[in-house]
Coordinates of C-alpha atoms in Angstrom, one line a residue:
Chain A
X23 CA -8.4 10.4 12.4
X24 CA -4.9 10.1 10.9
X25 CA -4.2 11.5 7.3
X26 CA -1.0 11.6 5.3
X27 CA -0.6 14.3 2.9
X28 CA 1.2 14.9 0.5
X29 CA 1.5 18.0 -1.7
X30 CA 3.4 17.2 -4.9
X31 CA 1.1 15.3 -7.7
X32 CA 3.7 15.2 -9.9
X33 CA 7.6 15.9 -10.1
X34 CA 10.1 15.8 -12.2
X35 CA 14.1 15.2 -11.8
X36 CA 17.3 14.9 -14.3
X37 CA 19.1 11.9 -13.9
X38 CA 21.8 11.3 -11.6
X39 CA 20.6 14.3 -9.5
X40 CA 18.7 14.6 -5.9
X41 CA 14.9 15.4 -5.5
X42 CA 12.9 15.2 -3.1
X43 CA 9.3 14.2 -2.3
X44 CA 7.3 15.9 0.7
X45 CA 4.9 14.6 2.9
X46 CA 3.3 15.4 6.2
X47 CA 0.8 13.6 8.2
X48 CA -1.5 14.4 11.4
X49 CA -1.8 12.0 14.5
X50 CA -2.2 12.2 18.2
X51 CA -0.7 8.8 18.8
X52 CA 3.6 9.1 19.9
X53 CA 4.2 4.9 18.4
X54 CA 3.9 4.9 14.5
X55 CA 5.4 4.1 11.6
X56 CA 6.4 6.1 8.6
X57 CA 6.6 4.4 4.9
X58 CA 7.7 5.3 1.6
X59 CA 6.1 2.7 -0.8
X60 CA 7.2 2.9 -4.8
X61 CA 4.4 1.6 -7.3
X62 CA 6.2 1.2 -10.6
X63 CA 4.3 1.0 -13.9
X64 CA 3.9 -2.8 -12.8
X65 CA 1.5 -1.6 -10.0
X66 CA 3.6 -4.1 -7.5
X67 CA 4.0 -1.4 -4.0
X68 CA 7.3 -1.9 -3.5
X69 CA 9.0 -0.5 0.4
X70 CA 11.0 1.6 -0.3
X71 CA 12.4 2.8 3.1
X72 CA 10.3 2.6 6.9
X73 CA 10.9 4.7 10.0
X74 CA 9.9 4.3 13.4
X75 CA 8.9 6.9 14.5
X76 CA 10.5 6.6 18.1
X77 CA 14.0 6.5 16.5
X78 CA 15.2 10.1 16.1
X79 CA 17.7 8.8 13.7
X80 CA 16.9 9.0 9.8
X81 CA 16.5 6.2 8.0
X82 CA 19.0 5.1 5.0
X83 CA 18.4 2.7 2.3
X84 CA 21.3 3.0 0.0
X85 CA 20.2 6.1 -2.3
X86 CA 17.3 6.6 -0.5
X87 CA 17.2 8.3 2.9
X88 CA 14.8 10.4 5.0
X89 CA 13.8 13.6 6.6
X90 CA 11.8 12.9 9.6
X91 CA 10.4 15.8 11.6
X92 CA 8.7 14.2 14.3
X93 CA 7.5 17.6 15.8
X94 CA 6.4 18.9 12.7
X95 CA 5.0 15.6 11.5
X96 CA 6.9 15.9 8.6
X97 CA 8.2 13.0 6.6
X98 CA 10.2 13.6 3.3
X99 CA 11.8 11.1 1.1
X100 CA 15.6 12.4 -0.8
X101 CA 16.5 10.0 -3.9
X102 CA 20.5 10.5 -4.5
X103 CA 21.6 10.0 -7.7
X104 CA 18.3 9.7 -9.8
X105 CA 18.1 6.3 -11.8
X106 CA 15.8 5.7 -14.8
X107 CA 14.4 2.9 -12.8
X108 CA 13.3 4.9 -9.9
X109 CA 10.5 6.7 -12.2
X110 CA 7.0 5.5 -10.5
X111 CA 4.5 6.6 -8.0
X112 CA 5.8 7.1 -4.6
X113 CA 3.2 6.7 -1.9
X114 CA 3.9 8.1 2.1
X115 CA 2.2 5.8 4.4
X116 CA 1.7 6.1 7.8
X117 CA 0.7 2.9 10.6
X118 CA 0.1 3.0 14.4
X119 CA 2.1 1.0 16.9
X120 CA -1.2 -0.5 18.0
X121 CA -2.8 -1.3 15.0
X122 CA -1.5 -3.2 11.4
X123 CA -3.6 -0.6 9.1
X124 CA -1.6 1.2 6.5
X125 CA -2.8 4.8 5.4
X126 CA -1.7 6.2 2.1
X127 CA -1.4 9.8 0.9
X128 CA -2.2 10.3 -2.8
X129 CA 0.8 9.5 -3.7
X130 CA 3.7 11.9 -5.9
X131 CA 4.2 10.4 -9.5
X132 CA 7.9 10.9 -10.6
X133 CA 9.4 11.5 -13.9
X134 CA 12.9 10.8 -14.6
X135 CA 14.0 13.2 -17.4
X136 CA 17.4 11.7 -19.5
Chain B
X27 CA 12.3 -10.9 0.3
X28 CA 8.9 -12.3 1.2
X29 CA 6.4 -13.2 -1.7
X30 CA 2.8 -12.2 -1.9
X31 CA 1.1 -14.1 -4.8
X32 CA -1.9 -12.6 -6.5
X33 CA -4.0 -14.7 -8.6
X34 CA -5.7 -13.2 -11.2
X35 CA -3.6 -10.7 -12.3
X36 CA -6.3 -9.5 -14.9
X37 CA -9.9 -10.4 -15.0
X38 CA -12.8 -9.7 -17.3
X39 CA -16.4 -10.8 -15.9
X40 CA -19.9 -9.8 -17.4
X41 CA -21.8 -7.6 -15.3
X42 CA -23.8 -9.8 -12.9
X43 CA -21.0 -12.1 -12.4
X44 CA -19.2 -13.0 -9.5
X45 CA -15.2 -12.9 -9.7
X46 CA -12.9 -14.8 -6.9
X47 CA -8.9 -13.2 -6.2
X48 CA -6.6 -15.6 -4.6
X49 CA -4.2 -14.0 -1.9
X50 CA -1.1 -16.0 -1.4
X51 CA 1.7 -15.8 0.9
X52 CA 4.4 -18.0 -0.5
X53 CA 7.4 -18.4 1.9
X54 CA 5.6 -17.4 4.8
X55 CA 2.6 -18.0 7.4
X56 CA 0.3 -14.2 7.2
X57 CA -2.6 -14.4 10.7
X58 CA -3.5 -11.2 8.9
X59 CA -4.1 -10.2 5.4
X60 CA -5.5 -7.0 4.1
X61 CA -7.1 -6.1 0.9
X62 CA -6.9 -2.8 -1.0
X63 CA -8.8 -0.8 -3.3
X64 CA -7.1 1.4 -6.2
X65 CA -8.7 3.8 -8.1
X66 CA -6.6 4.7 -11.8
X67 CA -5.0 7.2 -10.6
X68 CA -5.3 7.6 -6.6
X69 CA -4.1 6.2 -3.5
X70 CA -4.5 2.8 -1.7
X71 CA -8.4 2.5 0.0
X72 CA -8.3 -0.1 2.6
X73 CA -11.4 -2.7 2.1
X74 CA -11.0 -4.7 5.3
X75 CA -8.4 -6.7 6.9
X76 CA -8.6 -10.2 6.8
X77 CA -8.2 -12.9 9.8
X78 CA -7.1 -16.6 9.6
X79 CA -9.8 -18.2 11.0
X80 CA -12.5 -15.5 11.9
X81 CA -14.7 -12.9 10.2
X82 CA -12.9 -10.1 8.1
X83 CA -13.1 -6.5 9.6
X84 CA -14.3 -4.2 7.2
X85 CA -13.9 -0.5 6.5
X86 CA -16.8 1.7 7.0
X87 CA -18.2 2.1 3.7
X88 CA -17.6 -0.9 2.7
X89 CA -20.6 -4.1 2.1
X90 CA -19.5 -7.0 3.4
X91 CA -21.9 -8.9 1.5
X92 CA -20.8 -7.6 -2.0
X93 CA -17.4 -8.3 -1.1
X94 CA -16.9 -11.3 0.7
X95 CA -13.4 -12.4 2.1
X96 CA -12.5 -15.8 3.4
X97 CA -9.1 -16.4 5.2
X98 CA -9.3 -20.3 5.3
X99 CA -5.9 -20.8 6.1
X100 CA -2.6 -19.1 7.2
X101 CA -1.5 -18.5 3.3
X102 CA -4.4 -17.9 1.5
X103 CA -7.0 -15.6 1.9
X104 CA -10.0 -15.0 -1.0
X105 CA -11.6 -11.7 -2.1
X106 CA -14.8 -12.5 -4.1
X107 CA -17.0 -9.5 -6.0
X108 CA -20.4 -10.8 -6.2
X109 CA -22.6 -9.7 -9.1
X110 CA -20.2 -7.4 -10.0
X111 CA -21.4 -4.3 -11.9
X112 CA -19.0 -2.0 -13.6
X113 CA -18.6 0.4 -11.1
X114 CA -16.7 -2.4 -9.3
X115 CA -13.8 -2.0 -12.0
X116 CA -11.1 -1.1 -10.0
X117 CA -7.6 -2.5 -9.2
X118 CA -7.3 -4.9 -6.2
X119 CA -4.5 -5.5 -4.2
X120 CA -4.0 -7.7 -1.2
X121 CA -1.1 -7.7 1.4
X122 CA 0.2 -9.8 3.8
X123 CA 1.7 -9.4 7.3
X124 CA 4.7 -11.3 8.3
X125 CA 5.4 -10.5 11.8
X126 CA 4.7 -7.1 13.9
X127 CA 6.4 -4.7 11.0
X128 CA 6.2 -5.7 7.6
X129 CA 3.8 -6.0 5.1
X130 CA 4.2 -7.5 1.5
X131 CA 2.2 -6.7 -1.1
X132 CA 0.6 -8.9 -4.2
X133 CA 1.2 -7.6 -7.6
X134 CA -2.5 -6.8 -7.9
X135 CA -5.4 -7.6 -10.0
X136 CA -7.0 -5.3 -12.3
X137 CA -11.0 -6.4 -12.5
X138 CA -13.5 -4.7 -15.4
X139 CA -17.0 -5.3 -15.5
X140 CA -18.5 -5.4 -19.3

């Protein structure tokens, strides 16, 4: 069965820098799909940024950009220039080709610090 | 972007009672929907996955008869707890598919059972 893991609980970041949030998954299947989701206070899952996984290229979303090791099934998210706003629980999510289920990992909540 | 309407966004039922959450898709027709489970605290459970027109799959572990899902038509779909007991209190959230790639998701609804 597929899982997405990832090891960070909790982390912390000063504004304006970089952090980034680590996650890895396990799967036999070669056609996926890799998601960052943000869950703000609100609770409203938010997309943050989606690779596929057949595209060796990184994916960009402004501030937000990618790692993706497709050998190591390893999927990190960077956040460039911390905002305030971009303090919530980030969720790695993972989805076969074949199929329109979405699994989570536990999800890494993230503090801004002023 | 596309808009997922979830109605309730807070509800408050007596043990024994039964409790309907509207799924909406409001710019867009969803075939599929799919309803979530959150625990405070933890990741996205997937409950089942909802189809226009036919039976909802459910996840293993999951009664079908305590929580029953109608998809009646290509924007709505219906979560209903039946006699809820307090161990139902979770947060629910729904999403919806538009096209091969994408899912939305609702803004959720948090249910406790007195």
């Amino acid at each position: 069965a597929q899982t997405v893991t990832q090891s960070q609980p909790e982390m912390s970041v000063q504004e304006a820098e970089t952090v980034t949030l680590s996650c890895t998954y396990d799967t036999s299947e070669s056609d996926y799909y890799l998601f960052w989701y943000k869950q703000p206070p609100s609770r409203q899952m938010i997309l943050v940024i989606r690779q596929e996984a057949y595209k060796q290229q990184n994916a960009t979303e402004n501030r937000f950009s990618v790692n993706f090791q497709k050998a190591a099934k390893s999927f990190s998210l960077k956040i460039s220039d911390s905002q305030l706003g971009d303090a919530a629980m980030y969720f790695c999510a993972y989805r076969e080709d074949r199929d329109d289920k979405i699994i989570f990992g536990k999800g890494t909540r993230l503090h801004i610090l002023p | 972007g596309a808009v997922v309407s979830q109605h309730p966004s807070w509800v408050i039922c007596k043990s024994g009672t039964s409790v309907k959450i509207e799924c909406r898709s409001l710019d867009f027709q969803a075939t599929t929907m799919f309803w979530y489970r959150q625990f405070p605290k933890q990741s996205l459970m997937l409950m089942a996955t909802s189809n226009e027109g036919s039976k909802a799959t459910y996840e293993q572990g999951v009664e079908k008869d305590k929580f029953l899902i109608n998809h009646a038509s290509l924007t709505l779909s219906t979560l209903t707890v039946t006699s809820a007991h307090p161990e139902d209190s979770s947060f629910y959230i729904c999403s919806a598919r538009q096209g091969p790639n994408i899912q939305y998701f609702g803004a959720g609804t948090r249910l406790s059972v007195l």
